[in-house]
Amino acid sequence: MSEASDEQRVVDLVEQLLADHPPKGSAPKDFLGAQFDAGLAWVHFTEGHGGLGLSPKLQRTINERLAAERAPVAMARNPIGHGMGAPTIVTHGSDAQKARYLRPLFTGEEVWCQMFSEPGAGSDVASLATTAVLDGDEWTVNGQKVWTTLAHLARWGMLIARTDPDAPKHRGMTYFVVDMHSPGVEVRPLRQMTGEAEFNEVFFTDARIPDVERLGEVGDGWHVALTTLMNERVSIGGGIPPREGGVIREALDVWRGLPEPTADQVAERAVQKDELTRLWIDAEVLRLTNIRASQMRSVGTPGPEGSVGKSLAADHNKKVLDFTVSLMGAEGMLYTSYEMVRPEATMSWDCPQKAFLRMRANSIEGGTTEVMKNILGERVLGLPGDVRTDKGVPWREVPRN
Ligand SMILES: Cc1cc2nc3c(=O)[nH]c(=O)nc-3n(C[C@H](O)[C@H](O)[C@H](O)COP(=O)(O)OP(=O)(O)OC[C@H]3O[C@@H](n4cnc5c(N)ncnc54)[C@H](O)[C@@H]3O)c2cc1C
């Protein structure tokens, strides 16, 4: 079929969805369930798995029309499941796993978390030490994960664990789906500088995972993890807000609310306007770059463009919010509450001051900016690789802290 007729088909299906399930009168999970069943969840996934096997470009058409009707947004309810879990399951999962997990993940009935980082393994996540040992048709897991976003809400977790300590680090890992409610899985809150605890520590003590919950082959966990990681970068840095949406809106709102400058403020205001204009242009360039990247992307693992977008977005968000709180003067230092809460969403903010604090983490979460630059240098610019002293060395023999 031609691109135009695919688009018409999608447009018709969206209108049918809206007619049958008006967003105002429908429970979010029912609306999202109907969206999934219509193949409008991830339009590039295959039929029966929330898609129609069409070009990913068409997802934007769907999302924009649904946003105009204020329909519920799956990503907001389950960001890690939606942005990272689903592409990993669809690429590496069995048919039974796709049938079991994708729909409740999309509706937000089952929240997902990602358990990669450990106290001794962050940027170098392949050095991780949590172990999984096969015992009959189950694996026994022991170890600790850290910075696990939304683990306190999660029904399922994506886990990579060491299954062969004698293999070099990238080859001795296996990837699993973990039932976060199973015995031996303990979740404890970790507080961040906004006062909230979006993330957690997760401890595994003889937790059991059925072998059917493995994603990919034994020892091939790194390959599966790359699908998650590359999608994570897109998920964090690849957002496509409407023009003047996202963090630049915070700056514009504050700017538009400023009182007329006094005579001695006029020169300073002109400089600030110049700065705001530059930031506005950067926001628009980033938005257009992300639109282009999303149109080039197909199902599965995005390329290094996700890392480029992620590091640019991290830097941009910080600059915009630095500027915004400085525009606010002394009010920029005020903050409503540091009470510890375990939120239901990630990266949410209700005031520029909170956004300022939260976005500091953008250059760490999902891989640091330095690591993104390494990927950019090696995979885009073709520069020599980072120094790797443990290449080919069995994991067991690599010194660790
Ligand atoms: C808000 C937030 C949410 C998170 N959520 C999750 C989650 O849900 N699941 C999960 O598994 N993890 C999560 N993380 C963890 C995140 O992925 C790690 O923090 C990140 O990968 C960095 O690891 P690290 O903190 O151990 O820092 P380290 O790896 O110890 O890095 C320390 C410093 O060294 C630099 N560095 C390290 N290696 C290199 C290198 N090769 N070249 C140049 N510089 C280098 C880093 O850039 C950094 O500045 C989250 C983190 C944050 C902040």
Short mmCIF file of C-alpha atoms and ligand atoms in Angstrom, two decimals:
data_model
loop_
_atom_site.label_atom_id
_atom_site.label_comp_id
_atom_site.label_asym_id
_atom_site.label_seq_id
_atom_site.Cartn_x
_atom_site.Cartn_y
_atom_site.Cartn_z
CA MET A 1 0.00 0.00 0.00
CA SER A 2 1.14 3.59 -0.59
CA GLU A 3 2.18 5.91 2.23
CA ALA A 4 -0.90 8.07 1.58
CA SER A 5 -3.33 5.17 1.94
CA ASP A 6 -1.54 3.95 5.08
CA GLU A 7 -1.95 7.41 6.52
CA GLN A 8 -5.64 7.51 5.59
CA ARG A 9 -6.14 4.12 7.22
CA VAL A 10 -4.53 5.35 10.43
CA VAL A 11 -6.50 8.60 10.41
CA ASP A 12 -9.77 6.64 9.99
CA LEU A 13 -8.87 4.29 12.83
CA VAL A 14 -8.05 7.18 15.16
CA GLU A 15 -11.38 8.84 14.41
CA GLN A 16 -13.16 5.55 15.04
CA LEU A 17 -11.32 5.14 18.34
CA LEU A 18 -12.30 8.65 19.43
CA ALA A 19 -15.92 8.11 18.40
CA ASP A 20 -16.20 4.76 20.23
CA HIS A 21 -14.26 5.87 23.32
CA PRO A 22 -14.55 9.63 23.86
CA PRO A 23 -11.52 10.43 26.07
CA LYS A 24 -13.61 12.60 28.40
CA GLY A 25 -15.99 9.79 29.36
CA SER A 26 -13.59 6.81 29.26
CA ALA A 27 -11.40 5.43 32.03
CA PRO A 28 -7.75 5.85 30.90
CA LYS A 29 -7.08 2.12 30.98
CA ASP A 30 -10.13 1.40 28.80
CA PHE A 31 -9.18 4.08 26.29
CA LEU A 32 -5.59 2.87 26.11
CA GLY A 33 -6.74 -0.76 25.84
CA ALA A 34 -8.91 0.18 22.85
CA GLN A 35 -6.00 2.13 21.34
CA PHE A 36 -3.80 -0.96 21.69
CA ASP A 37 -6.43 -3.25 20.17
CA ALA A 38 -6.83 -0.90 17.20
CA GLY A 39 -3.09 -1.19 16.48
CA LEU A 40 -2.49 2.46 17.34
CA ALA A 41 -0.24 1.93 20.37
CA TRP A 42 3.04 1.46 18.47
CA VAL A 43 1.91 1.56 14.87
CA HIS A 44 5.16 -0.02 13.62
CA PHE A 45 4.74 -3.13 15.81
CA THR A 46 3.01 -6.10 14.20
CA GLU A 47 -0.76 -6.65 14.29
CA GLY A 48 -1.94 -8.20 17.54
CA HIS A 49 0.96 -6.58 19.42
CA GLY A 50 -0.39 -3.05 19.51
CA GLY A 51 0.60 -2.14 15.96
CA LEU A 52 -0.30 -2.44 12.29
CA GLY A 53 3.16 -3.11 10.85
CA LEU A 54 3.26 0.39 9.32
CA SER A 55 5.91 3.10 9.22
CA PRO A 56 6.82 4.57 12.64
CA LYS A 57 6.38 8.03 11.07
CA LEU A 58 2.63 7.54 11.38
CA GLN A 59 2.79 7.41 15.19
CA ARG A 60 3.20 11.16 15.22
CA THR A 61 -0.04 11.61 13.27
CA ILE A 62 -1.80 9.42 15.84
CA ASN A 63 -0.25 11.07 18.89
CA GLU A 64 -0.95 14.61 17.71
CA ARG A 65 -4.62 13.88 17.02
CA LEU A 66 -5.05 12.13 20.37
CA ALA A 67 -3.24 14.94 22.21
CA ALA A 68 -5.62 17.47 20.64
CA GLU A 69 -8.50 15.51 22.21
CA ARG A 70 -6.65 15.26 25.53
CA ALA A 71 -6.64 11.48 25.38
CA PRO A 72 -4.66 9.59 28.07
CA VAL A 73 -0.96 9.17 27.31
CA ALA A 74 0.55 5.71 27.81
CA MET A 75 4.09 7.05 28.18
CA ALA A 76 3.07 9.25 31.11
CA ARG A 77 1.58 6.30 33.01
CA ASN A 78 4.44 3.86 32.43
CA PRO A 79 7.48 5.65 30.99
CA ILE A 80 10.03 2.87 31.40
CA GLY A 81 7.67 0.16 30.23
CA HIS A 82 6.50 2.19 27.26
CA GLY A 83 9.80 3.67 26.15
CA MET A 84 12.15 0.78 26.88
CA GLY A 85 10.30 -2.37 27.96
CA ALA A 86 8.01 -2.63 24.95
CA PRO A 87 10.71 -2.36 22.25
CA THR A 88 12.84 -4.86 24.15
CA ILE A 89 9.99 -7.37 24.46
CA VAL A 90 8.91 -6.93 20.86
CA THR A 91 12.47 -7.42 19.61
CA HIS A 92 13.63 -10.25 21.86
CA GLY A 93 10.56 -11.74 23.59
CA SER A 94 8.77 -15.00 22.87
CA ASP A 95 5.24 -14.91 21.44
CA ALA A 96 3.93 -15.80 24.91
CA GLN A 97 5.81 -12.85 26.47
CA LYS A 98 4.54 -10.42 23.82
CA ALA A 99 0.97 -11.64 24.35
CA ARG A 100 1.28 -11.49 28.15
CA TYR A 101 3.09 -8.18 28.67
CA LEU A 102 2.47 -5.61 25.96
CA ARG A 103 -1.20 -4.75 26.49
CA PRO A 104 -1.19 -4.17 30.30
CA LEU A 105 2.12 -2.33 29.87
CA PHE A 106 0.50 0.05 27.41
CA THR A 107 -2.63 0.59 29.50
CA GLY A 108 -0.50 1.33 32.57
CA GLU A 109 -2.12 -1.49 34.55
CA GLU A 110 1.35 -3.01 34.92
CA VAL A 111 4.22 -0.59 35.49
CA TRP A 112 7.78 -1.63 34.57
CA CYS A 113 11.20 -0.73 35.92
CA GLN A 114 14.76 -1.23 34.68
CA MET A 115 17.35 -2.93 36.89
CA PHE A 116 20.72 -2.44 35.24
CA SER A 117 22.78 -0.11 37.49
CA GLU A 118 24.50 -1.39 40.62
CA PRO A 119 26.60 0.31 43.30
CA GLY A 120 29.74 -0.84 41.40
CA ALA A 121 28.38 -0.71 37.83
CA GLY A 122 26.91 2.44 36.27
CA SER A 123 28.54 3.79 33.12
CA ASP A 124 30.32 0.46 32.86
CA VAL A 125 27.11 -1.49 33.43
CA ALA A 126 28.57 -4.62 31.83
CA SER A 127 30.77 -5.04 34.91
CA LEU A 128 27.68 -5.80 37.05
CA ALA A 129 27.88 -8.39 39.82
CA THR A 130 24.31 -9.51 40.55
CA THR A 131 24.29 -13.24 39.86
CA ALA A 132 21.71 -15.61 38.39
CA VAL A 133 22.35 -19.34 38.75
CA LEU A 134 20.25 -21.95 36.92
CA ASP A 135 18.55 -24.44 39.24
CA GLY A 136 16.24 -26.79 37.34
CA ASP A 137 13.94 -24.65 35.24
CA GLU A 138 14.38 -21.57 37.44
CA TRP A 139 17.18 -19.09 38.09
CA THR A 140 18.21 -18.03 41.59
CA VAL A 141 19.16 -14.36 41.79
CA ASN A 142 21.31 -12.60 44.41
CA GLY A 143 22.70 -9.08 44.45
CA GLN A 144 21.78 -5.40 44.52
CA LYS A 145 20.54 -2.89 41.98
CA VAL A 146 20.41 0.88 42.48
CA TRP A 147 18.72 4.01 41.09
CA THR A 148 15.76 1.87 40.02
CA THR A 149 13.17 4.39 38.86
CA LEU A 150 9.56 3.59 39.82
CA ALA A 151 10.47 0.18 41.30
CA HIS A 152 8.06 1.04 44.13
CA LEU A 153 5.17 0.87 41.63
CA ALA A 154 6.52 -1.76 39.31
CA ARG A 155 4.86 -5.09 38.65
CA TRP A 156 7.66 -6.23 36.30
CA GLY A 157 11.34 -5.42 36.06
CA MET A 158 13.95 -5.75 33.33
CA LEU A 159 17.03 -7.32 34.87
CA ILE A 160 20.50 -8.13 33.60
CA ALA A 161 22.50 -10.51 35.76
CA ARG A 162 25.84 -12.33 35.62
CA THR A 163 25.31 -15.94 34.57
CA ASP A 164 28.90 -16.85 33.58
CA PRO A 165 31.63 -15.18 35.67
CA ASP A 166 34.31 -16.95 33.61
CA ALA A 167 33.32 -15.24 30.37
CA PRO A 168 34.48 -11.69 29.50
CA LYS A 169 32.07 -9.18 31.03
CA HIS A 170 29.91 -8.51 27.97
CA ARG A 171 29.44 -12.18 27.19
CA GLY A 172 28.56 -13.59 30.60
CA MET A 173 25.24 -11.81 31.20
CA THR A 174 21.63 -12.86 30.70
CA TYR A 175 18.47 -10.75 30.54
CA PHE A 176 15.28 -11.56 32.47
CA VAL A 177 11.80 -10.27 33.19
CA VAL A 178 11.35 -10.26 36.97
CA ASP A 179 8.13 -10.38 38.94
CA MET A 180 8.72 -7.50 41.37
CA HIS A 181 6.19 -8.99 43.81
CA SER A 182 7.98 -12.32 44.13
CA PRO A 183 9.68 -13.42 47.39
CA GLY A 184 13.31 -12.30 47.72
CA VAL A 185 12.79 -8.96 45.91
CA GLU A 186 12.99 -5.98 48.28
CA VAL A 187 12.53 -2.34 47.18
CA ARG A 188 13.78 0.55 49.35
CA PRO A 189 13.37 4.26 48.50
CA LEU A 190 16.29 6.53 47.57
CA ARG A 191 15.73 10.25 47.89
CA GLN A 192 16.87 12.79 45.32
CA MET A 193 17.42 16.54 45.62
CA THR A 194 13.86 17.48 44.71
CA GLY A 195 12.89 15.76 47.99
CA GLU A 196 11.13 12.97 46.10
CA ALA A 197 12.17 9.35 45.80
CA GLU A 198 11.53 8.57 42.14
CA PHE A 199 14.09 5.83 42.37
CA ASN A 200 15.01 2.98 44.72
CA GLU A 201 17.50 0.34 45.74
CA VAL A 202 16.44 -3.23 44.92
CA PHE A 203 17.86 -6.19 46.82
CA PHE A 204 17.66 -9.78 45.55
CA THR A 205 17.99 -12.56 48.09
CA ASP A 206 17.51 -16.00 46.54
CA ALA A 207 14.78 -14.58 44.31
CA ARG A 208 13.53 -17.10 41.72
CA ILE A 209 12.87 -16.42 38.04
CA PRO A 210 11.37 -19.09 35.76
CA ASP A 211 13.58 -19.77 32.73
CA VAL A 212 10.65 -18.93 30.43
CA GLU A 213 11.06 -15.33 31.64
CA ARG A 214 14.49 -15.05 30.03
CA LEU A 215 14.70 -12.56 27.15
CA GLY A 216 17.16 -13.80 24.54
CA GLU A 217 19.74 -16.57 24.87
CA VAL A 218 21.76 -17.40 27.98
CA GLY A 219 24.92 -15.24 27.82
CA ASP A 220 23.39 -12.87 25.25
CA GLY A 221 22.08 -10.36 27.79
CA TRP A 222 24.30 -7.54 26.58
CA HIS A 223 22.84 -7.72 23.11
CA VAL A 224 19.31 -7.54 24.56
CA ALA A 225 20.34 -4.77 26.98
CA LEU A 226 21.54 -2.63 24.07
CA THR A 227 17.98 -2.55 22.74
CA THR A 228 16.81 -1.24 26.12
CA LEU A 229 19.67 1.27 26.45
CA MET A 230 19.39 2.74 22.95
CA ASN A 231 15.64 3.12 23.41
CA GLU A 232 16.23 4.67 26.85
CA ARG A 233 18.28 7.46 25.28
CA VAL A 234 15.54 8.19 22.80
CA SER A 235 12.97 8.00 25.56
CA ILE A 236 14.84 10.56 27.71
CA GLY A 237 16.22 12.91 25.06
CA GLY A 238 14.05 12.25 22.02
CA GLY A 239 10.81 13.87 23.18
CA ILE A 240 8.91 15.91 20.62
CA PRO A 241 6.90 18.53 22.49
CA PRO A 242 4.79 21.00 20.53
CA ARG A 243 6.64 24.16 19.43
CA GLU A 244 7.32 26.23 22.59
CA GLY A 245 6.53 23.16 24.72
CA GLY A 246 8.82 21.33 27.17
CA VAL A 247 11.19 23.29 29.39
CA ILE A 248 11.33 26.36 27.14
CA ARG A 249 7.68 26.95 28.09
CA GLU A 250 8.82 27.52 31.69
CA ALA A 251 11.18 30.27 30.56
CA LEU A 252 8.56 31.87 28.32
CA ASP A 253 5.89 31.81 31.03
CA VAL A 254 8.22 33.53 33.51
CA TRP A 255 9.37 36.02 30.87
CA ARG A 256 5.81 36.97 29.92
CA GLY A 257 4.91 37.47 33.57
CA LEU A 258 7.79 39.89 34.30
CA PRO A 259 6.80 43.44 35.28
CA GLU A 260 7.81 46.30 32.96
CA PRO A 261 11.52 47.01 33.50
CA THR A 262 12.50 50.09 35.44
CA ALA A 263 14.89 52.53 33.73
CA ASP A 264 17.96 50.87 35.26
CA GLN A 265 16.72 47.40 34.21
CA VAL A 266 16.24 48.16 30.50
CA ALA A 267 19.75 47.20 29.38
CA GLU A 268 19.73 44.00 31.44
CA ARG A 269 16.32 43.04 30.01
CA ALA A 270 17.65 43.44 26.46
CA VAL A 271 20.50 41.04 27.24
CA GLN A 272 18.03 38.59 28.77
CA LYS A 273 15.83 38.79 25.70
CA ASP A 274 18.81 37.96 23.54
CA GLU A 275 19.56 34.93 25.71
CA LEU A 276 15.93 33.79 25.68
CA THR A 277 15.85 34.02 21.88
CA ARG A 278 18.96 31.88 21.61
CA LEU A 279 17.43 29.27 23.93
CA TRP A 280 14.16 29.35 21.97
CA ILE A 281 16.08 28.66 18.75
CA ASP A 282 18.01 25.82 20.41
CA ALA A 283 14.73 24.31 21.63
CA GLU A 284 13.30 24.43 18.14
CA VAL A 285 16.45 22.96 16.55
CA LEU A 286 16.41 20.13 19.10
CA ARG A 287 12.71 19.51 18.45
CA LEU A 288 13.21 19.37 14.68
CA THR A 289 16.27 17.14 15.05
CA ASN A 290 14.25 14.74 17.18
CA ILE A 291 11.43 14.72 14.62
CA ARG A 292 13.94 13.82 11.92
CA ALA A 293 15.52 11.09 14.09
CA SER A 294 12.10 9.62 14.92
CA GLN A 295 11.19 9.47 11.24
CA MET A 296 14.39 7.64 10.37
CA ARG A 297 13.90 5.12 13.14
CA SER A 298 12.41 1.73 12.49
CA VAL A 299 11.33 -0.98 14.93
CA GLY A 300 13.98 -2.31 17.33
CA THR A 301 17.22 -0.63 18.30
CA PRO A 302 17.68 3.06 17.46
CA GLY A 303 21.12 4.17 16.31
CA PRO A 304 23.57 6.64 17.88
CA GLU A 305 21.26 9.56 17.03
CA GLY A 306 19.50 8.71 20.31
CA SER A 307 22.75 9.41 22.21
CA VAL A 308 23.28 12.70 20.37
CA GLY A 309 19.74 13.87 21.13
CA LYS A 310 20.02 12.78 24.74
CA SER A 311 23.22 14.69 25.49
CA LEU A 312 21.98 17.82 23.68
CA ALA A 313 18.66 17.71 25.53
CA ALA A 314 20.41 17.30 28.92
CA ASP A 315 22.56 20.34 28.30
CA HIS A 316 19.70 22.39 26.87
CA ASN A 317 17.31 21.62 29.76
CA LYS A 318 19.88 22.75 32.31
CA LYS A 319 20.64 25.98 30.44
CA VAL A 320 16.95 26.87 30.05
CA LEU A 321 16.18 26.25 33.70
CA ASP A 322 19.31 28.09 34.94
CA PHE A 323 18.09 31.02 32.90
CA THR A 324 14.51 30.67 34.13
CA VAL A 325 15.29 30.66 37.85
CA SER A 326 17.70 33.55 37.42
CA LEU A 327 14.92 35.54 35.68
CA MET A 328 12.81 34.89 38.78
CA GLY A 329 15.34 36.62 41.05
CA ALA A 330 15.02 35.77 44.75
CA GLU A 331 11.80 33.85 44.09
CA GLY A 332 13.86 31.36 42.12
CA MET A 333 15.32 30.17 45.43
CA LEU A 334 11.95 29.32 46.97
CA TYR A 335 10.73 25.75 46.99
CA THR A 336 7.41 24.45 48.21
CA SER A 337 8.33 21.29 50.09
CA TYR A 338 11.13 18.80 50.60
CA GLU A 339 8.79 16.24 52.09
CA MET A 340 9.77 12.75 50.96
CA VAL A 341 7.18 11.34 48.57
CA ARG A 342 7.34 8.33 46.28
CA PRO A 343 5.87 9.79 43.10
CA GLU A 344 3.75 8.05 40.49
CA ALA A 345 5.52 9.76 37.59
CA THR A 346 9.09 10.55 36.59
CA MET A 347 10.50 13.90 35.60
CA SER A 348 7.34 15.72 36.57
CA TRP A 349 7.40 19.28 37.82
CA ASP A 350 4.83 21.84 38.85
CA CYS A 351 7.11 24.88 39.13
CA PRO A 352 10.35 26.05 37.48
CA GLN A 353 12.26 25.64 40.75
CA LYS A 354 11.45 21.94 40.88
CA ALA A 355 12.20 21.53 37.18
CA PHE A 356 15.57 23.23 37.80
CA LEU A 357 16.45 20.69 40.50
CA ARG A 358 15.09 17.65 38.65
CA MET A 359 16.76 18.34 35.31
CA ARG A 360 20.22 18.35 36.90
CA ALA A 361 19.96 14.54 36.67
CA ASN A 362 19.39 14.56 32.90
CA SER A 363 23.11 14.39 32.21
CA ILE A 364 23.45 11.28 34.43
CA GLU A 365 20.29 9.17 33.96
CA GLY A 366 20.19 6.86 30.97
CA GLY A 367 23.96 7.20 30.54
CA THR A 368 26.06 10.24 31.36
CA THR A 369 26.86 12.98 28.86
CA GLU A 370 30.51 11.88 28.86
CA VAL A 371 29.46 8.37 27.87
CA MET A 372 27.11 9.74 25.18
CA LYS A 373 30.08 11.69 23.81
CA ASN A 374 32.15 8.50 23.71
CA ILE A 375 29.38 6.84 21.66
CA LEU A 376 29.19 9.85 19.37
CA GLY A 377 33.00 9.86 18.94
CA GLU A 378 33.27 6.16 18.24
CA ARG A 379 30.11 5.39 16.30
CA VAL A 380 29.47 8.60 14.41
CA LEU A 381 32.86 10.28 14.03
CA GLY A 382 34.86 7.04 13.82
CA LEU A 383 37.40 8.15 16.44
CA PRO A 384 39.56 5.55 18.25
CA GLY A 385 37.74 3.61 20.96
CA ASP A 386 37.79 4.40 24.70
CA VAL A 387 40.62 2.71 26.66
CA ARG A 388 39.42 -0.79 27.65
CA THR A 389 41.82 -2.66 29.89
CA ASP A 390 39.44 -5.56 30.54
CA LYS A 391 38.71 -6.53 26.95
CA GLY A 392 38.63 -10.33 26.60
CA VAL A 393 39.48 -10.82 30.30
CA PRO A 394 37.16 -13.17 32.26
CA TRP A 395 34.86 -11.06 34.45
CA ARG A 396 36.01 -12.99 37.54
CA GLU A 397 39.59 -11.70 37.03
CA VAL A 398 38.72 -8.02 36.51
CA PRO A 399 39.48 -5.90 39.63
CA ARG A 400 36.34 -4.31 41.12
CA ASN A 401 35.58 -2.02 43.99
C1 LIG B 1 17.34 10.20 37.99
C2 LIG B 1 18.05 8.92 37.69
C3 LIG B 1 17.29 7.81 37.37
C4 LIG B 1 17.93 6.58 37.09
N1 LIG B 1 17.15 5.48 36.82
C5 LIG B 1 17.75 4.28 36.58
C6 LIG B 1 16.95 3.10 36.38
O1 LIG B 1 15.71 3.14 36.39
N2 LIG B 1 17.59 1.94 36.21
C7 LIG B 1 18.94 1.83 36.18
O2 LIG B 1 19.44 0.73 35.97
N3 LIG B 1 19.75 2.93 36.40
C8 LIG B 1 19.16 4.14 36.59
N4 LIG B 1 19.95 5.26 36.81
C9 LIG B 1 21.39 5.11 36.90
C10 LIG B 1 22.17 5.72 35.73
O3 LIG B 1 22.04 4.93 34.57
C11 LIG B 1 23.63 5.82 36.18
O4 LIG B 1 23.67 6.75 37.24
C12 LIG B 1 24.56 6.27 35.07
O5 LIG B 1 24.68 5.28 34.09
C13 LIG B 1 25.96 6.63 35.60
O6 LIG B 1 26.47 5.65 36.42
P1 LIG B 1 27.09 6.00 37.87
O7 LIG B 1 26.08 6.84 38.57
O8 LIG B 1 27.49 4.73 38.50
O9 LIG B 1 28.34 6.91 37.56
P2 LIG B 1 29.80 6.41 37.15
O10 LIG B 1 29.71 5.42 36.06
O11 LIG B 1 30.53 6.00 38.39
O12 LIG B 1 30.42 7.73 36.56
C14 LIG B 1 31.04 8.74 37.39
C15 LIG B 1 31.59 9.82 36.48
O13 LIG B 1 32.62 9.26 35.62
C16 LIG B 1 32.33 9.53 34.24
N5 LIG B 1 32.73 8.39 33.41
C17 LIG B 1 32.52 7.08 33.68
N6 LIG B 1 33.01 6.32 32.67
C18 LIG B 1 33.52 7.17 31.74
C19 LIG B 1 34.17 6.99 30.49
N7 LIG B 1 34.37 5.76 29.98
N8 LIG B 1 34.56 8.08 29.80
C20 LIG B 1 34.37 9.35 30.31
N9 LIG B 1 33.77 9.57 31.52
C21 LIG B 1 33.35 8.50 32.22
C22 LIG B 1 30.83 9.70 34.21
O14 LIG B 1 30.43 10.48 33.08
C23 LIG B 1 30.55 10.41 35.54
O15 LIG B 1 30.76 11.79 35.41
C24 LIG B 1 19.33 6.49 37.11
C25 LIG B 1 20.10 7.63 37.43
C26 LIG B 1 19.47 8.83 37.73
C27 LIG B 1 20.30 10.02 38.07
#
